[in-house]
Short mmCIF file of C-alpha atoms in Angstrom, two decimals:
data_model
loop_
_atom_site.label_atom_id
_atom_site.label_comp_id
_atom_site.label_asym_id
_atom_site.label_seq_id
_atom_site.Cartn_x
_atom_site.Cartn_y
_atom_site.Cartn_z
CA MET A 1 -166.16 96.95 93.12
CA ASN A 2 -165.35 93.37 93.76
CA ALA A 3 -164.34 92.99 97.36
CA GLN A 4 -161.56 90.66 96.41
CA ALA A 5 -159.92 93.10 94.00
CA LEU A 6 -157.85 94.96 96.57
CA PRO A 7 -156.37 91.91 98.29
CA MET A 8 -155.53 90.42 94.88
CA THR A 9 -153.65 93.57 93.97
CA ASP A 10 -151.83 93.48 97.27
CA VAL A 11 -150.85 89.90 96.73
CA GLU A 12 -149.44 90.70 93.32
CA THR A 13 -147.49 93.79 94.26
CA ALA A 14 -146.35 92.99 97.78
CA PRO A 15 -143.68 90.42 96.80
CA ALA A 16 -142.18 92.84 94.27
CA ASP A 17 -142.05 95.59 96.88
CA ALA A 18 -140.61 93.22 99.43
CA GLU A 19 -137.96 92.09 96.97
CA ALA A 20 -137.06 95.69 96.11
CA ALA A 21 -136.66 96.41 99.81
CA PHE A 22 -134.59 93.29 100.23
CA VAL A 23 -132.35 94.23 97.31
CA GLY A 24 -131.92 97.64 98.93
CA ARG A 25 -130.64 95.94 102.09
CA LEU A 26 -128.24 93.86 100.00
CA MET A 27 -126.94 96.92 98.21
CA ALA A 28 -126.44 98.61 101.55
CA GLY A 29 -124.16 95.70 102.47
CA GLU A 30 -126.33 94.46 105.33
CA ASP A 31 -124.84 91.21 106.53
CA ALA A 32 -128.18 89.77 107.72
CA ALA A 33 -129.57 90.31 104.21
CA PHE A 34 -126.72 88.36 102.65
CA GLN A 35 -127.28 85.55 105.13
CA GLU A 36 -130.96 85.59 104.24
CA LEU A 37 -130.19 85.53 100.52
CA TYR A 38 -128.01 82.47 101.02
CA ARG A 39 -130.57 80.74 103.22
CA ARG A 40 -133.38 81.32 100.73
CA HIS A 41 -131.63 80.40 97.51
CA ALA A 42 -128.52 78.27 98.10
CA GLY A 43 -130.46 75.00 97.91
CA ASP A 44 -132.06 75.93 94.59
CA VAL A 45 -128.74 77.12 93.20
CA PHE A 46 -127.13 73.82 94.23
CA ARG A 47 -129.88 71.75 92.66
CA LEU A 48 -129.67 73.74 89.43
CA ALA A 49 -125.87 73.46 89.37
CA CYS A 50 -126.18 69.68 89.72
CA ARG A 51 -128.07 69.66 86.44
CA PHE A 52 -125.03 71.04 84.65
CA VAL A 53 -121.82 69.91 86.33
CA TYR A 54 -120.36 66.46 86.75
CA SER A 55 -120.08 66.11 90.51
CA GLU A 56 -121.56 67.24 93.80
CA THR A 57 -118.23 68.78 94.75
CA GLU A 58 -118.30 70.86 91.59
CA ALA A 59 -121.88 71.88 92.30
CA GLU A 60 -120.85 73.05 95.78
CA GLU A 61 -118.08 75.09 94.22
CA VAL A 62 -120.55 76.63 91.83
CA VAL A 63 -122.74 77.62 94.80
CA GLN A 64 -119.72 79.29 96.37
CA GLU A 65 -118.87 81.14 93.20
CA VAL A 66 -122.47 82.24 92.62
CA PHE A 67 -122.90 83.79 96.04
CA ILE A 68 -119.48 85.36 96.05
CA ALA A 69 -120.30 86.91 92.66
CA ALA A 70 -123.75 87.93 93.87
CA PHE A 71 -122.35 89.69 96.92
CA ARG A 72 -119.75 91.40 94.80
CA TYR A 73 -122.00 92.49 91.94
CA VAL A 74 -125.32 93.09 93.69
CA GLY A 75 -124.73 96.80 93.07
CA GLN A 76 -125.15 96.09 89.36
CA PHE A 77 -128.48 94.29 89.83
CA ARG A 78 -130.92 96.50 87.93
CA GLY A 79 -134.14 94.91 89.11
CA GLN A 80 -135.22 94.08 85.56
CA SER A 81 -135.64 90.45 86.58
CA ARG A 82 -136.34 88.69 89.83
CA LEU A 83 -133.45 88.22 92.21
CA LYS A 84 -133.79 84.46 91.86
CA THR A 85 -133.60 84.75 88.06
CA TRP A 86 -130.44 86.82 88.41
CA LEU A 87 -128.91 84.17 90.68
CA TYR A 88 -129.93 81.46 88.22
CA ARG A 89 -128.25 83.41 85.42
CA ILE A 90 -124.98 83.50 87.34
CA THR A 91 -125.40 79.81 88.22
CA VAL A 92 -125.90 78.71 84.64
CA ASN A 93 -122.98 80.81 83.41
CA ARG A 94 -120.63 79.47 86.06
CA ALA A 95 -121.79 75.88 85.69
CA LEU A 96 -121.47 75.96 81.91
CA LYS A 97 -117.94 77.31 82.24
CA ARG A 98 -117.02 74.34 84.41
CA ARG A 99 -118.76 71.95 82.09
CA ARG A 100 -116.80 73.28 79.14
CA TRP A 101 -113.60 72.90 81.17
CA TRP A 102 -114.27 69.21 81.77
CA ARG A 103 -115.28 68.61 78.16
CA ARG A 104 -112.01 70.12 76.99
CA ARG A 105 -110.15 67.86 79.39
CA ARG A 106 -111.87 64.85 77.86
CA GLU A 107 -111.09 66.08 74.37
CA VAL A 108 -107.37 66.06 75.13
CA GLY A 109 -107.59 62.55 76.52
CA ALA A 110 -107.75 63.36 80.21
CA ASP A 111 -111.08 61.60 80.46
CA LEU A 112 -111.34 61.73 84.22
CA LEU A 113 -114.43 62.96 85.91
CA PRO A 114 -114.13 64.96 89.12
CA GLU A 115 -114.33 63.29 92.52
CA GLY A 116 -117.81 62.53 93.75
CA ALA A 117 -119.36 62.21 90.29
CA LEU A 118 -123.13 62.55 90.45
CA PRO A 119 -124.46 59.11 91.32
CA LEU A 120 -127.16 57.13 89.70
CA PRO A 121 -130.00 56.21 92.06
CA GLY A 122 -129.34 53.46 94.55
CA PRO A 123 -130.19 49.77 94.51
CA ASP A 124 -133.83 50.40 95.37
CA VAL A 125 -134.32 51.62 91.79
CA ARG A 126 -134.86 48.90 89.16
CA ILE A 127 -131.83 48.06 87.04
CA ALA A 128 -133.76 48.81 83.85
CA ASP A 129 -134.66 52.25 85.19
CA ARG A 130 -131.07 52.94 86.21
CA GLN A 131 -129.83 51.91 82.80
CA ARG A 132 -132.40 54.08 81.11
CA LEU A 133 -131.45 56.99 83.36
CA GLY A 134 -127.81 56.60 82.40
CA ILE A 135 -128.70 56.48 78.71
CA VAL A 136 -130.92 59.55 78.96
CA ARG A 137 -128.17 61.47 80.75
CA GLY A 138 -125.79 60.49 77.97
CA LEU A 139 -128.22 61.64 75.29
CA LEU A 140 -128.71 64.95 77.03
CA ASP A 141 -124.97 65.39 77.43
CA GLY A 142 -124.58 64.95 73.68
CA LEU A 143 -126.46 68.16 72.94
CA ASP A 144 -124.51 71.37 72.55
CA ALA A 145 -124.38 73.53 75.66
CA ARG A 146 -126.98 76.11 74.60
CA LYS A 147 -129.60 73.59 73.55
CA ARG A 148 -128.95 71.49 76.62
CA ALA A 149 -129.31 74.52 78.89
CA VAL A 150 -132.71 75.44 77.44
CA LEU A 151 -133.94 71.87 77.66
CA VAL A 152 -132.74 71.41 81.24
CA LEU A 153 -134.26 74.69 82.42
CA HIS A 154 -137.58 74.02 80.73
CA GLU A 155 -138.09 70.27 80.95
CA LEU A 156 -136.30 69.46 84.19
CA GLU A 157 -136.53 72.69 86.16
CA GLY A 158 -139.99 73.63 84.90
CA LEU A 159 -139.13 77.24 84.08
CA ASP A 160 -141.19 79.03 81.44
CA THR A 161 -139.59 80.36 78.30
CA LYS A 162 -139.77 83.99 79.48
CA GLU A 163 -137.77 83.14 82.61
CA ILE A 164 -135.30 81.15 80.54
CA ALA A 165 -134.87 84.10 78.20
CA ASP A 166 -134.10 86.30 81.23
CA ILE A 167 -131.62 83.77 82.57
CA LEU A 168 -129.82 83.24 79.28
CA GLU A 169 -130.12 86.90 78.31
CA CYS A 170 -131.54 86.21 74.88
CA PRO A 171 -134.88 86.87 73.15
CA ARG A 172 -137.75 84.55 73.99
CA SER A 173 -137.98 83.60 70.31
CA THR A 174 -134.40 82.29 70.53
CA VAL A 175 -135.36 80.16 73.51
CA LEU A 176 -138.32 78.73 71.61
CA THR A 177 -136.16 77.95 68.60
CA ARG A 178 -133.48 76.26 70.69
CA LEU A 179 -136.10 74.34 72.63
CA SER A 180 -137.70 73.01 69.48
CA ARG A 181 -134.37 72.05 67.93
CA ALA A 182 -133.16 70.50 71.17
CA ARG A 183 -136.26 68.34 71.42
CA HIS A 184 -135.95 67.09 67.86
CA GLU A 185 -132.23 66.45 68.22
CA LEU A 186 -132.79 64.55 71.47
CA ILE A 187 -135.45 62.41 69.84
CA ASP A 188 -133.17 61.70 66.87
CA ARG A 189 -130.37 60.71 69.23
CA ALA A 190 -132.69 58.52 71.27
CA ARG A 191 -133.86 56.72 68.15
CA ALA A 192 -130.27 56.27 66.96
CA ALA A 193 -129.42 54.79 70.37
CA GLY A 194 -132.37 52.41 70.18
CA VAL A 195 -134.23 53.96 73.11
CA ALA A 196 -137.91 53.06 73.03
CA LEU A 197 -139.70 56.40 73.10
CA GLU A 198 -143.17 55.02 73.46
CA GLU A 199 -142.43 53.73 76.98
CA GLY A 200 -144.39 55.66 79.53
CA MET B 1 -152.87 78.67 64.21
CA ALA B 2 -150.10 76.69 65.73
CA ALA B 3 -146.92 78.57 66.55
CA PRO B 4 -144.05 77.60 64.21
CA PHE B 5 -142.04 76.15 67.10
CA ASP B 6 -144.89 74.37 68.81
CA ASP B 7 -144.34 70.72 68.11
CA GLU B 8 -146.69 68.97 70.48
CA GLY B 9 -145.62 65.47 69.46
CA ALA B 10 -141.95 66.21 70.10
CA ARG B 11 -142.83 67.86 73.38
CA ARG B 12 -144.69 64.78 74.59
CA GLU B 13 -141.93 62.41 73.51
CA VAL B 14 -139.24 64.45 75.23
CA ASP B 15 -141.43 64.77 78.28
CA ARG B 16 -141.63 60.97 78.51
CA LEU B 17 -137.96 60.52 77.68
CA LEU B 18 -136.78 62.88 80.41
CA ALA B 19 -139.30 61.74 83.02
CA PRO B 20 -136.84 59.41 84.80
CA LEU B 21 -134.30 62.22 85.02
CA ARG B 22 -136.90 64.65 86.31
CA GLU B 23 -138.15 62.21 88.91
CA ALA B 24 -134.77 60.85 90.03
CA PRO B 25 -133.80 62.18 93.43
CA GLY B 26 -130.82 64.48 93.06
CA PRO B 27 -128.06 65.11 95.59
CA GLU B 28 -129.47 66.64 98.74
CA TRP B 29 -128.72 70.12 100.01
CA THR B 30 -128.14 68.90 103.52
CA PRO B 31 -127.68 71.16 106.55
CA ALA B 32 -124.06 70.01 106.77
CA ARG B 33 -123.44 70.88 103.14
CA ALA B 34 -125.21 74.23 103.51
CA ALA B 35 -123.08 75.05 106.54
CA ARG B 36 -119.84 74.06 104.84
CA VAL B 37 -120.49 76.15 101.74
CA ARG B 38 -121.82 79.05 103.81
CA GLU B 39 -118.60 79.12 105.79
CA ALA B 40 -116.54 79.26 102.61
CA VAL B 41 -118.71 81.95 101.04
CA PHE B 42 -118.87 84.21 104.05
CA ALA B 43 -115.22 83.76 104.90
CA ARG B 44 -114.51 85.04 101.41
CA ARG B 45 -116.97 87.89 101.87
CA ARG B 46 -115.46 88.87 105.21
CA ARG B 47 -112.04 88.81 103.62
CA SER B 48 -113.01 91.03 100.72
CA THR B 49 -115.10 93.54 102.68
CA SER B 50 -112.92 94.11 105.69
CA TRP B 51 -109.46 94.07 104.19
CA ARG B 52 -108.66 97.67 105.04
CA ALA B 53 -109.41 97.34 108.74
CA TRP B 54 -107.54 94.11 109.01
CA ALA B 55 -104.64 94.68 106.69
CA PHE B 56 -102.11 95.41 109.41
CA ALA B 57 -103.49 92.79 111.78
CA ALA B 58 -103.41 90.21 109.02
CA ALA B 59 -99.86 91.08 108.15
CA ALA B 60 -98.85 90.72 111.78
CA ALA B 61 -100.75 87.45 112.13
CA ALA B 62 -99.17 86.12 108.98
CA ALA B 63 -95.73 86.96 110.30
CA VAL B 64 -96.44 85.13 113.56
CA ALA B 65 -97.94 82.17 111.74
CA TRP B 66 -94.91 81.98 109.50
CA THR B 67 -92.58 81.66 112.45
CA LEU B 68 -94.78 79.29 114.47
CA TRP B 69 -96.19 77.09 111.71
CA PRO B 70 -95.29 73.52 112.60
CA VAL B 71 -93.16 71.64 110.16
CA ALA B 72 -94.92 68.43 109.16
CA PRO B 73 -93.07 65.44 110.58
CA VAL B 74 -91.40 63.25 108.02
CA ASP B 75 -92.04 59.60 108.76
CA ASP B 76 -89.36 57.06 108.30
CA ALA B 77 -91.40 54.82 106.07
CA GLY B 78 -89.27 51.76 106.71
CA ASP B 79 -89.23 51.93 110.48
CA VAL B 80 -92.63 52.44 112.04
CA ALA B 81 -92.71 51.19 115.61
CA ALA B 82 -96.03 52.32 117.05
CA PRO B 83 -97.82 49.75 119.25
CA VAL B 84 -100.45 47.61 117.58
CA ALA B 85 -103.55 46.17 119.25
CA ALA B 86 -103.02 42.55 120.34
CA SER B 87 -106.35 41.29 118.98
CA PRO B 88 -108.28 42.00 115.77
CA THR B 89 -110.72 44.90 115.80
CA PRO B 90 -113.75 44.89 113.48
CA VAL B 91 -113.67 47.31 110.57
CA SER B 92 -116.11 47.83 107.72
CA PRO B 93 -115.74 48.94 104.12
CA GLY B 94 -115.61 52.72 104.05
CA ASP B 95 -113.99 53.02 107.49
CA ARG B 96 -110.92 55.20 107.73
CA LEU B 97 -107.93 53.99 109.67
CA THR B 98 -106.01 56.55 111.65
CA ALA B 99 -103.95 54.48 114.09
CA ALA B 100 -102.19 51.18 114.53
CA ARG B 101 -104.49 48.16 114.68
CA MET B 102 -104.89 44.50 113.90
CA LEU B 103 -107.34 43.72 111.11
CA PRO B 104 -109.75 40.74 111.04
CA SER B 105 -107.31 38.84 108.79
CA GLY B 106 -104.65 39.10 111.50
CA ALA B 107 -102.60 41.63 109.54
CA GLU B 108 -101.24 44.52 111.57
CA VAL B 109 -101.22 47.99 110.10
CA GLU B 110 -99.66 51.22 111.27
CA VAL B 111 -101.06 54.30 109.65
CA ALA B 112 -99.35 57.66 109.23
CA GLY B 113 -101.75 59.24 106.79
CA ALA B 114 -105.14 58.58 105.25
CA VAL B 115 -106.22 54.99 104.66
CA ARG B 116 -109.69 53.86 103.65
CA VAL B 117 -110.86 50.29 104.11
CA ALA B 118 -112.28 48.79 100.90
CA GLU B 119 -112.49 45.23 102.21
CA ALA B 120 -111.60 43.68 105.57
CA THR B 121 -112.65 40.13 106.26
CA ALA B 122 -110.84 37.12 107.67
CA ALA B 123 -110.15 36.02 104.08
CA GLY B 124 -109.04 39.25 102.53
CA THR B 125 -107.96 42.83 103.10
CA ARG B 126 -107.97 45.68 100.63
CA LEU B 127 -106.86 49.12 101.79
CA VAL B 128 -106.80 52.32 99.76
CA LEU B 129 -103.97 54.70 100.61
CA GLU B 130 -105.08 58.28 99.96
CA GLY B 131 -102.13 60.07 101.53
CA GLY B 132 -99.16 59.54 103.85
CA ALA B 133 -97.98 56.00 104.53
CA VAL B 134 -99.22 52.66 105.79
CA THR B 135 -97.00 49.88 107.09
CA SER B 136 -98.34 46.32 107.06
CA ARG B 137 -97.20 43.15 108.81
CA VAL B 138 -99.04 40.33 107.09
CA PRO B 139 -99.07 36.74 108.38
CA LYS B 140 -98.62 33.88 105.96
CA LEU B 141 -101.78 33.76 103.88
CA ARG B 142 -103.59 30.57 102.96
CA PRO B 143 -104.63 29.82 99.35
CA GLY B 144 -107.43 32.14 98.26
CA GLU B 145 -106.62 34.81 100.83
CA HIS B 146 -105.29 38.18 99.77
CA TYR B 147 -103.89 41.38 101.17
CA VAL B 148 -103.76 44.44 98.92
CA VAL B 149 -102.88 48.11 99.32
CA GLU B 150 -104.01 50.37 96.50
CA THR B 151 -102.79 53.84 95.62
CA PRO B 152 -103.90 56.05 92.74
CA HIS B 153 -101.33 54.44 90.47
CA ALA B 154 -100.26 51.09 91.93
CA ARG B 155 -101.69 47.94 93.46
CA VAL B 156 -99.46 46.23 96.00
CA SER B 157 -100.32 42.65 96.90
CA VAL B 158 -98.49 40.34 99.30
CA ARG B 159 -98.08 36.79 100.59
CA GLY B 160 -96.96 37.24 104.18
CA THR B 161 -94.47 40.00 104.68
CA ARG B 162 -93.83 43.42 106.16
CA PHE B 163 -93.84 46.39 103.88
CA THR B 164 -94.64 50.10 103.70
CA VAL B 165 -96.51 51.91 100.97
CA GLU B 166 -96.06 55.67 100.97
CA LEU B 167 -97.45 58.45 98.82
CA LEU B 168 -94.59 60.86 98.32
CA ALA B 169 -95.08 64.60 98.04
CA SER B 170 -94.38 64.33 94.33
CA GLY B 171 -97.38 62.05 93.97
CA ALA B 172 -95.25 58.96 93.37
CA THR B 173 -95.81 55.70 95.22
CA LYS B 174 -92.88 54.30 97.20
CA VAL B 175 -92.91 50.67 98.32
CA HIS B 176 -90.35 49.53 100.88
CA VAL B 177 -90.16 45.87 101.92
CA THR B 178 -88.59 44.78 105.22
CA GLU B 179 -89.67 41.11 105.28
CA GLY B 180 -90.84 38.77 102.51
CA VAL B 181 -91.80 39.67 98.97
CA VAL B 182 -94.41 41.93 97.41
CA GLU B 183 -95.61 42.38 93.89
CA VAL B 184 -96.20 45.92 92.63
CA THR B 185 -98.47 46.43 89.62
CA PRO B 186 -98.42 49.92 88.13
CA ARG B 187 -101.91 51.04 87.15
CA ASP B 188 -100.76 52.47 83.84
CA GLY B 189 -100.43 49.04 82.26
CA ARG B 190 -96.74 48.36 82.81
CA ALA B 191 -95.68 44.90 83.95
CA ALA B 192 -95.77 43.98 87.64
CA GLU B 193 -92.47 44.08 89.55
CA THR B 194 -91.35 42.02 92.51
CA VAL B 195 -89.74 43.75 95.50
CA ARG B 196 -87.84 41.62 98.01
CA ALA B 197 -86.86 42.25 101.66
CA GLY B 198 -84.59 45.28 101.96
CA GLY B 199 -85.67 46.58 98.56
CA SER B 200 -87.66 49.65 97.53
CA LEU B 201 -89.49 50.64 94.41
CA VAL B 202 -90.86 54.03 93.39
CA VAL B 203 -93.67 54.03 90.86
CA GLY B 204 -93.65 57.42 89.17
CA PRO B 205 -97.02 58.94 88.45
CA THR B 206 -98.15 59.68 84.95
CA PRO B 207 -99.92 63.04 84.53
CA ARG B 208 -103.16 61.10 84.75
CA ALA B 209 -102.12 59.46 88.03
CA SER B 210 -101.01 62.80 89.42
CA ALA B 211 -104.37 64.26 88.45
CA GLU B 212 -106.14 61.48 90.36
CA ALA B 213 -103.89 62.09 93.34
CA ALA B 214 -104.60 65.81 93.15
CA ARG B 215 -108.33 65.20 93.24
CA ALA B 216 -107.92 62.81 96.15
CA ALA B 217 -105.94 65.50 97.99
CA GLU B 218 -108.71 68.01 97.29
CA ALA B 219 -111.33 65.58 98.55
CA ARG B 220 -109.58 65.21 101.89
CA GLY B 221 -109.01 68.96 102.20
CA ASP B 222 -105.27 68.98 101.52
CA TRP B 223 -105.40 71.97 99.19
CA ALA B 224 -101.65 72.67 99.32
CA GLY B 225 -100.90 69.09 98.35
CA ALA B 226 -103.46 69.30 95.57
CA VAL B 227 -101.88 72.48 94.21
CA ARG B 228 -98.46 70.81 94.23
CA LEU B 229 -99.85 67.79 92.39
CA TRP B 230 -101.73 69.86 89.80
CA ARG B 231 -98.49 71.71 89.13
CA ALA B 232 -96.75 68.37 88.77
CA VAL B 233 -99.36 67.39 86.19
CA ALA B 234 -98.69 70.66 84.35
CA GLU B 235 -94.93 70.11 84.40
CA ARG B 236 -95.19 66.57 83.07
CA SER B 237 -97.78 67.22 80.42
CA ASP B 238 -96.68 67.42 76.81
CA ASP B 239 -99.97 68.94 75.74
CA ALA B 240 -100.38 72.71 76.16
CA LEU B 241 -104.10 72.54 76.84
CA GLU B 242 -103.80 69.71 79.35
CA ARG B 243 -101.03 71.67 81.07
CA GLN B 244 -103.25 74.73 81.29
CA ASN B 245 -106.19 72.66 82.53
CA ALA B 246 -104.04 71.52 85.42
CA LEU B 247 -102.91 75.07 86.12
CA VAL B 248 -106.53 76.22 86.18
CA ALA B 249 -107.31 73.55 88.76
CA ALA B 250 -104.35 74.67 90.88
CA GLY B 251 -105.37 78.30 90.49
CA ARG B 252 -108.91 77.68 91.69
CA LEU B 253 -107.55 76.22 94.89
CA LEU B 254 -105.11 79.07 95.37
CA SER B 255 -107.93 81.57 94.88
CA HIS B 256 -109.72 80.03 97.83
CA HIS B 257 -106.75 79.55 100.11
CA ASP B 258 -103.81 81.77 99.20
CA VAL B 259 -104.80 84.92 97.36
CA ALA B 260 -101.30 86.36 97.19
CA ALA B 261 -100.04 83.28 95.38
CA ALA B 262 -103.22 83.23 93.31
CA VAL B 263 -102.48 86.69 91.88
CA ASP B 264 -99.13 85.59 90.48
CA HIS B 265 -100.47 82.22 89.38
CA TRP B 266 -103.41 83.61 87.40
CA ARG B 267 -101.35 86.41 85.87
CA ALA B 268 -98.76 83.93 84.66
CA LEU B 269 -101.45 81.65 83.28
CA ALA B 270 -103.24 84.56 81.57
CA ALA B 271 -99.99 85.44 79.83
CA GLU B 272 -99.34 81.82 78.88
CA ALA B 273 -102.90 81.22 77.65
CA ARG B 274 -103.25 84.54 75.80
CA GLY B 275 -105.72 84.06 72.98
CA GLY B 276 -106.44 80.51 74.12
CA VAL B 277 -109.35 78.87 75.84
CA HIS B 278 -108.18 79.69 79.36
CA HIS B 279 -107.23 83.30 78.75
CA GLU B 280 -110.58 84.70 79.86
CA GLU B 281 -110.86 82.70 83.07
CA ALA B 282 -107.24 83.34 84.05
CA ALA B 283 -107.58 87.07 83.44
CA PHE B 284 -110.77 87.25 85.47
CA ARG B 285 -109.43 85.16 88.33
CA ALA B 286 -106.43 87.47 88.48
CA VAL B 287 -108.84 90.39 88.96
CA GLU B 288 -110.66 88.50 91.73
CA ALA B 289 -107.42 87.55 93.44
CA LEU B 290 -106.16 91.13 93.34
CA ARG B 291 -109.40 92.28 94.92
CA ASP B 292 -109.29 89.58 97.55
CA ALA B 293 -105.71 90.51 98.33
CA GLY B 294 -106.86 94.08 98.98
CA ARG B 295 -104.95 95.49 96.00
CA VAL B 296 -107.95 97.58 95.04
CA ALA B 297 -106.36 99.99 92.56
CA GLU B 298 -104.62 97.19 90.69
CA ALA B 299 -107.84 95.18 90.72
CA ALA B 300 -109.82 98.08 89.24
CA GLU B 301 -107.30 98.58 86.48
CA ALA B 302 -107.14 94.84 85.78
CA GLU B 303 -110.94 94.66 85.69
CA ARG B 304 -111.09 97.60 83.26
CA ARG B 305 -108.67 95.81 80.95
CA PHE B 306 -110.56 92.56 81.40
CA ARG B 307 -113.87 94.13 80.38
CA GLU B 308 -112.21 95.72 77.37
CA ALA B 309 -110.82 92.38 76.28
CA PHE B 310 -113.95 90.34 77.13
CA PRO B 311 -116.94 92.69 76.93
CA ARG B 312 -119.52 89.89 77.04
CA SER B 313 -117.83 87.73 79.63
CA ALA B 314 -119.98 85.45 81.74
CA TYR B 315 -117.53 85.92 84.59
CA ALA B 316 -118.53 89.52 85.27
CA PRO B 317 -122.34 89.75 85.22
#
């Protein structure tokens, strides 16, 4: 037998066992485990929330809501996905809710963004790049929420389609379809807006 | 064979298109931010997990707090007499003024609230009033010099005078002039008005201005003020959805800071928004508030009804 086989197996199974044990501590209501959960994942949850909401303040509120929901509903965590995926699912749901709320406000004419709207990069970034960044954000914002979510999770967060399917609780084939349509729609919008796609 | 959804060309184009967004540095999860959010999260968790043990203590504490809570002093906006520094002190854009001082332009200000400096040079001063009141004594300005106080819905500019700008609890801006003349320009497009010595002018907020003021109150941590302003937006709004948007904003604050009030608030909104876009959130927040308030049986029943009404709700994973 290959001498490396056993360690490889250990490496693959140990994190799953460790996570199961950790989830057990969470379900038992152990305060240190909740602190650990927050310490490990709050930064990622915040960064992900920033991809969906309109301001840093909103993103902080999403982090609050996610962990409060996680603490409250950890008993319903069935272990069918990773803990981080489960947190991401709550994050996306909460962030999309807030996003819809702001969109509705704009639709009725209250076109105000929340305080602390996510900034464009500072003056050290070239004006052309900043302009392009603003345009790209606008194009992305024009997609419907489901397509945008798939595109953000895959293209910006680097998640694979299986993880995205777990997060959005839909079949992987649905993710692939949305991803394909989102890409084509984004390209069409970019062309309509006169954005040069061939720029590297 | 290529998968039906595998469009390599589109993938590459989108990859290039989104590259700047992927590479742009996002907001940082700083230690200060992590600590602030952690405190809010765990305070909520402590509240919801230990309500039984603390129910009586909390009730007693609340009773004591009710009797001892200090009443906020009401400033006489037209008669501020705090001492002002005799010489100018340097200030920079972004600084917050909290006391009486002389600015580089020679103007003296007395602050009873929250004032942010937007510009402060020998040639010009621009202050942003975010709450409370600021009184200014402005020397005669030379041509090209300016002195301006901005509020969420008015811009007050002067030519050598003494005046007070105050944000009232209602969200309106009150300008009171004791010496000289000021010009008040409402931000909603109405014509500027001149206020002379001894005169006052109140610029009433539009729902939009009240919404801005509410967000400013939230930003500085004045949640009670923000709730009051969001409710003012709701009262003034002619549009049902805009009204409910404002009530949702108020409710979110109440959920964090006053769960007893949040229960009533969300229940009322759920009834008002029945069948509408905010029905689901209001109903769920009412469940959360009931739970946070320790009304476990009511919360369980409300959650059962919520899940019946919204079986695929994103609010209850």
